[in-house]
CSV table of N, CA and C in Angstrom, one decimal:
chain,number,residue,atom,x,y,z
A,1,UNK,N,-7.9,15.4,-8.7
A,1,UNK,CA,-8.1,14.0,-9.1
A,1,UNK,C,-7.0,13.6,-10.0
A,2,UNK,N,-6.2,12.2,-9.7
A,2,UNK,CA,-5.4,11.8,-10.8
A,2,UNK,C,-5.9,11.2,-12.5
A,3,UNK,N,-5.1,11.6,-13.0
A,3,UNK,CA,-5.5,10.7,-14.6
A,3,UNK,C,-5.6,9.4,-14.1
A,4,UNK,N,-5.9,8.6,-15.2
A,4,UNK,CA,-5.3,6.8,-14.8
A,4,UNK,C,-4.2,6.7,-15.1
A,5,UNK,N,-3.4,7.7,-15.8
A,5,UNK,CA,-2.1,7.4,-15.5
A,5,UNK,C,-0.8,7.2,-15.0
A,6,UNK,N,-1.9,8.8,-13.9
A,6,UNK,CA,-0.8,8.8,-12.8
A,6,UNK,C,-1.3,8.2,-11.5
A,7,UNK,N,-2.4,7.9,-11.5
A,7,UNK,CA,-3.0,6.6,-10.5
A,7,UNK,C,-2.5,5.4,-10.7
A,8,UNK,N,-1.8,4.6,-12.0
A,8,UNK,CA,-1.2,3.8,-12.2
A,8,UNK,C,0.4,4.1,-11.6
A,9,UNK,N,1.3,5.5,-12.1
A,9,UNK,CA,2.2,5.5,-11.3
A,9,UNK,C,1.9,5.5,-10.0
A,10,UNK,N,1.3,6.2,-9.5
A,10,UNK,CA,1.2,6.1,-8.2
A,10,UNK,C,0.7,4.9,-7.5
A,11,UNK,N,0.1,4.0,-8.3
A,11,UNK,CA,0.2,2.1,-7.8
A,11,UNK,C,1.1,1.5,-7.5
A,12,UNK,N,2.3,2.0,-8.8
A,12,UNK,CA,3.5,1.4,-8.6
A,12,UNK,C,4.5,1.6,-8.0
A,13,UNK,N,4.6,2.8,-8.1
A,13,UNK,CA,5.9,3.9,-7.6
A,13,UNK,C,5.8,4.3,-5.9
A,14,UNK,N,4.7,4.1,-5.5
A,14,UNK,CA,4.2,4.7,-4.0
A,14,UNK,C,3.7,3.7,-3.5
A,15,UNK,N,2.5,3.0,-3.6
A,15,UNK,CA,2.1,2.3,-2.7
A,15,UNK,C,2.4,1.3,-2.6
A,16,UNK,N,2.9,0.2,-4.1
A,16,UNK,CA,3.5,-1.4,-3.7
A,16,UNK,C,4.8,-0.9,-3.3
A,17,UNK,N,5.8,-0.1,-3.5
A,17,UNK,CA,6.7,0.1,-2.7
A,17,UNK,C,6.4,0.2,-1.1
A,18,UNK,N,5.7,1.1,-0.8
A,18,UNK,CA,5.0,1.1,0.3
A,18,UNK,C,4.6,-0.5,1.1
A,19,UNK,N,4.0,-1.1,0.8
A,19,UNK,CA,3.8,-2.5,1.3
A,19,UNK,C,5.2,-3.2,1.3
A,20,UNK,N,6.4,-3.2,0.4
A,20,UNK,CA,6.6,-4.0,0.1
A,20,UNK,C,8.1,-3.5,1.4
A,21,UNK,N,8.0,-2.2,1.6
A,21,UNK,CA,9.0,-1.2,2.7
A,21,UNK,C,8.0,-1.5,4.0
A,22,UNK,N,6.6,-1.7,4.3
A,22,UNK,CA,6.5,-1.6,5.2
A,22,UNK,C,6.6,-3.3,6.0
A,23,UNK,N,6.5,-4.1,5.0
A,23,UNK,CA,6.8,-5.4,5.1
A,23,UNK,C,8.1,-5.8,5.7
A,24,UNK,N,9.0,-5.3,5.1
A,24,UNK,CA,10.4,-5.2,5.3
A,24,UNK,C,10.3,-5.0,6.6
A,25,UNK,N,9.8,-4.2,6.9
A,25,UNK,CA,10.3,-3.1,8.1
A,25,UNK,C,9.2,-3.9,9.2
A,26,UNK,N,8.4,-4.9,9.4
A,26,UNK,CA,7.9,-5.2,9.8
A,26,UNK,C,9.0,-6.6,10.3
A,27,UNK,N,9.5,-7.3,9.2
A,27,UNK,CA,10.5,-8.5,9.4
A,27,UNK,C,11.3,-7.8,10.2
A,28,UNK,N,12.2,-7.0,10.2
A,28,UNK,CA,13.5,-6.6,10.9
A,28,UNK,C,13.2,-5.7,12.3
A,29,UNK,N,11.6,-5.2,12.6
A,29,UNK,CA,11.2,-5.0,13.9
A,29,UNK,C,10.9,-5.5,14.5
A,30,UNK,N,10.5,-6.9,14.3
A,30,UNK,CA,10.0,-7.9,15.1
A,30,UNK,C,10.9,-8.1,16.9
A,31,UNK,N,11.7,-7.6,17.0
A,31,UNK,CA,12.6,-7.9,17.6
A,31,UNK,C,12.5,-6.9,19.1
A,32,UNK,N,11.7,-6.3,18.7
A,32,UNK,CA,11.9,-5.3,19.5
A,32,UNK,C,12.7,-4.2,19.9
A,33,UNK,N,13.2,-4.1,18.6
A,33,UNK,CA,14.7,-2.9,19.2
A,33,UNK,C,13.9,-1.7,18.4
A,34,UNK,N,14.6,-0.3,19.2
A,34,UNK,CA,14.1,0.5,18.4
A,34,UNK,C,15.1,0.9,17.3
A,35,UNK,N,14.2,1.7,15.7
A,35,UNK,CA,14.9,1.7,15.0
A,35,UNK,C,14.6,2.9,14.4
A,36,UNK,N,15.3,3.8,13.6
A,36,UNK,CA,15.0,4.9,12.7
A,36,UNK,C,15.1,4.7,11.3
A,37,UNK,N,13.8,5.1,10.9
A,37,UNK,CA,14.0,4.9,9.2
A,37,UNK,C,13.5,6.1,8.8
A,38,UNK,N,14.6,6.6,7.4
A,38,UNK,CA,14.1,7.6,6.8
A,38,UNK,C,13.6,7.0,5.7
A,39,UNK,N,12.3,7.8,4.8
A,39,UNK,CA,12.3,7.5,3.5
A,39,UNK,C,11.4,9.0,2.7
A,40,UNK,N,11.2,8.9,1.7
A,40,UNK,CA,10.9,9.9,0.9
A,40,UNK,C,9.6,10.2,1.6
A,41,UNK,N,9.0,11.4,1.3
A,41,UNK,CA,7.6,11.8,1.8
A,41,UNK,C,6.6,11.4,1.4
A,42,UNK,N,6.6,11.5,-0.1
A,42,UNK,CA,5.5,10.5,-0.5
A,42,UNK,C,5.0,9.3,0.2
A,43,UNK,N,6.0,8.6,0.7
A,43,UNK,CA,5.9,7.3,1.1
A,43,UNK,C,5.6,8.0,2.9
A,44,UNK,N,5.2,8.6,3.4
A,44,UNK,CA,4.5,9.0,4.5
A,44,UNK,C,3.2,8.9,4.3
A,45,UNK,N,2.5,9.8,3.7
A,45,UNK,CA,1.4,10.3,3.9
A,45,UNK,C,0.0,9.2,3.3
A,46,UNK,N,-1.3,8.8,4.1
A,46,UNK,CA,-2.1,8.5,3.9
A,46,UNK,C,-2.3,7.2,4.6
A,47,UNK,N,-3.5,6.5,4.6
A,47,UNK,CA,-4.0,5.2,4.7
A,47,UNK,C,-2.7,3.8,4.1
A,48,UNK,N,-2.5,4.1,2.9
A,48,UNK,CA,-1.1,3.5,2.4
A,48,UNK,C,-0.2,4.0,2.8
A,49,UNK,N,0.1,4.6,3.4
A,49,UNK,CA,1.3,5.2,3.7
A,49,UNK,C,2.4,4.2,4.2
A,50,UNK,N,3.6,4.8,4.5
A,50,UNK,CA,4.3,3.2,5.6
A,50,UNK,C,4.2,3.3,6.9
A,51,UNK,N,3.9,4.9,7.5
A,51,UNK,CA,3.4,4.7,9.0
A,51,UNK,C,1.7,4.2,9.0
A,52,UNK,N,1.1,4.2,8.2
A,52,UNK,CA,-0.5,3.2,8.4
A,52,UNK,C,-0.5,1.9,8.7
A,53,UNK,N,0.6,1.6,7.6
A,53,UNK,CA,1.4,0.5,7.1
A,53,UNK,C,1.4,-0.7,8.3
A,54,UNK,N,2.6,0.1,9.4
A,54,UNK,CA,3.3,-0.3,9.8
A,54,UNK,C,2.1,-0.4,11.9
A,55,UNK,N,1.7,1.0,11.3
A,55,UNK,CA,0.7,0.7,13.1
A,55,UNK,C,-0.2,-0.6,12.4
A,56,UNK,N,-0.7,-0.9,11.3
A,56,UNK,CA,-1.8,-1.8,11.3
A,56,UNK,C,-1.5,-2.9,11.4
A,57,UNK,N,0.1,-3.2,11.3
A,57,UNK,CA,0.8,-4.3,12.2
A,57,UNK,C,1.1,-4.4,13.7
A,58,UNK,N,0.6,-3.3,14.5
A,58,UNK,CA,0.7,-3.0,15.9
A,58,UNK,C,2.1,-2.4,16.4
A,59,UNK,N,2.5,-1.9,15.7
A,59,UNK,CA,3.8,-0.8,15.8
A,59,UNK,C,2.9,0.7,16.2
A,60,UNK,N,3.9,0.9,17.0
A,60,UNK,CA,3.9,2.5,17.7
A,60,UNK,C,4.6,3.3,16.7
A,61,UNK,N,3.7,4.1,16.2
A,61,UNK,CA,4.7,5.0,15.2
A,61,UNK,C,4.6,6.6,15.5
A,62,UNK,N,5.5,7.1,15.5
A,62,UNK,CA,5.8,8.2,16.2
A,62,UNK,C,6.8,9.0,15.2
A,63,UNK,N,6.3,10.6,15.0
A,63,UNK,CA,6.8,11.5,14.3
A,63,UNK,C,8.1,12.4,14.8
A,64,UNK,N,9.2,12.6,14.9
A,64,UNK,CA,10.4,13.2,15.2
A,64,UNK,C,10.5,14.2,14.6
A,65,UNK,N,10.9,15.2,15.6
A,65,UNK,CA,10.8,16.8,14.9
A,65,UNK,C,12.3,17.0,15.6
């Protein structure tokens, strides 16, 4: 379990980033092209994540190995 004040960093630091990357990334996909984006891992994982992010805008999101 986090403190509150690393639940607080991680409001800031991870998840409004998160919206605010998956937003982005939502304007500049619109288009239909495909694109590759890297970003930190944090910013993968969970319900906030930016792949949750990004299918709950109707994006196919797909893992590369």
């Amino acid at each position: 379990s986090l403190s509150p004040e690393s639940a607080l960093l991680y409001e800031h630091l991870i998840y409004r980033r998160n919206e605010q990357m998956a937003e982005r990334l939502f304007q500049i996909g619109i288009d239909g092209k495909v694109r590759f984006v890297a970003v930190g891992i944090l910013h993968l994982v969970g319900e906030r994540g930016i792949p949750s992010l990004l299918a709950q805008h109707g994006f196919r999101v797909r893992r590369v190995q």
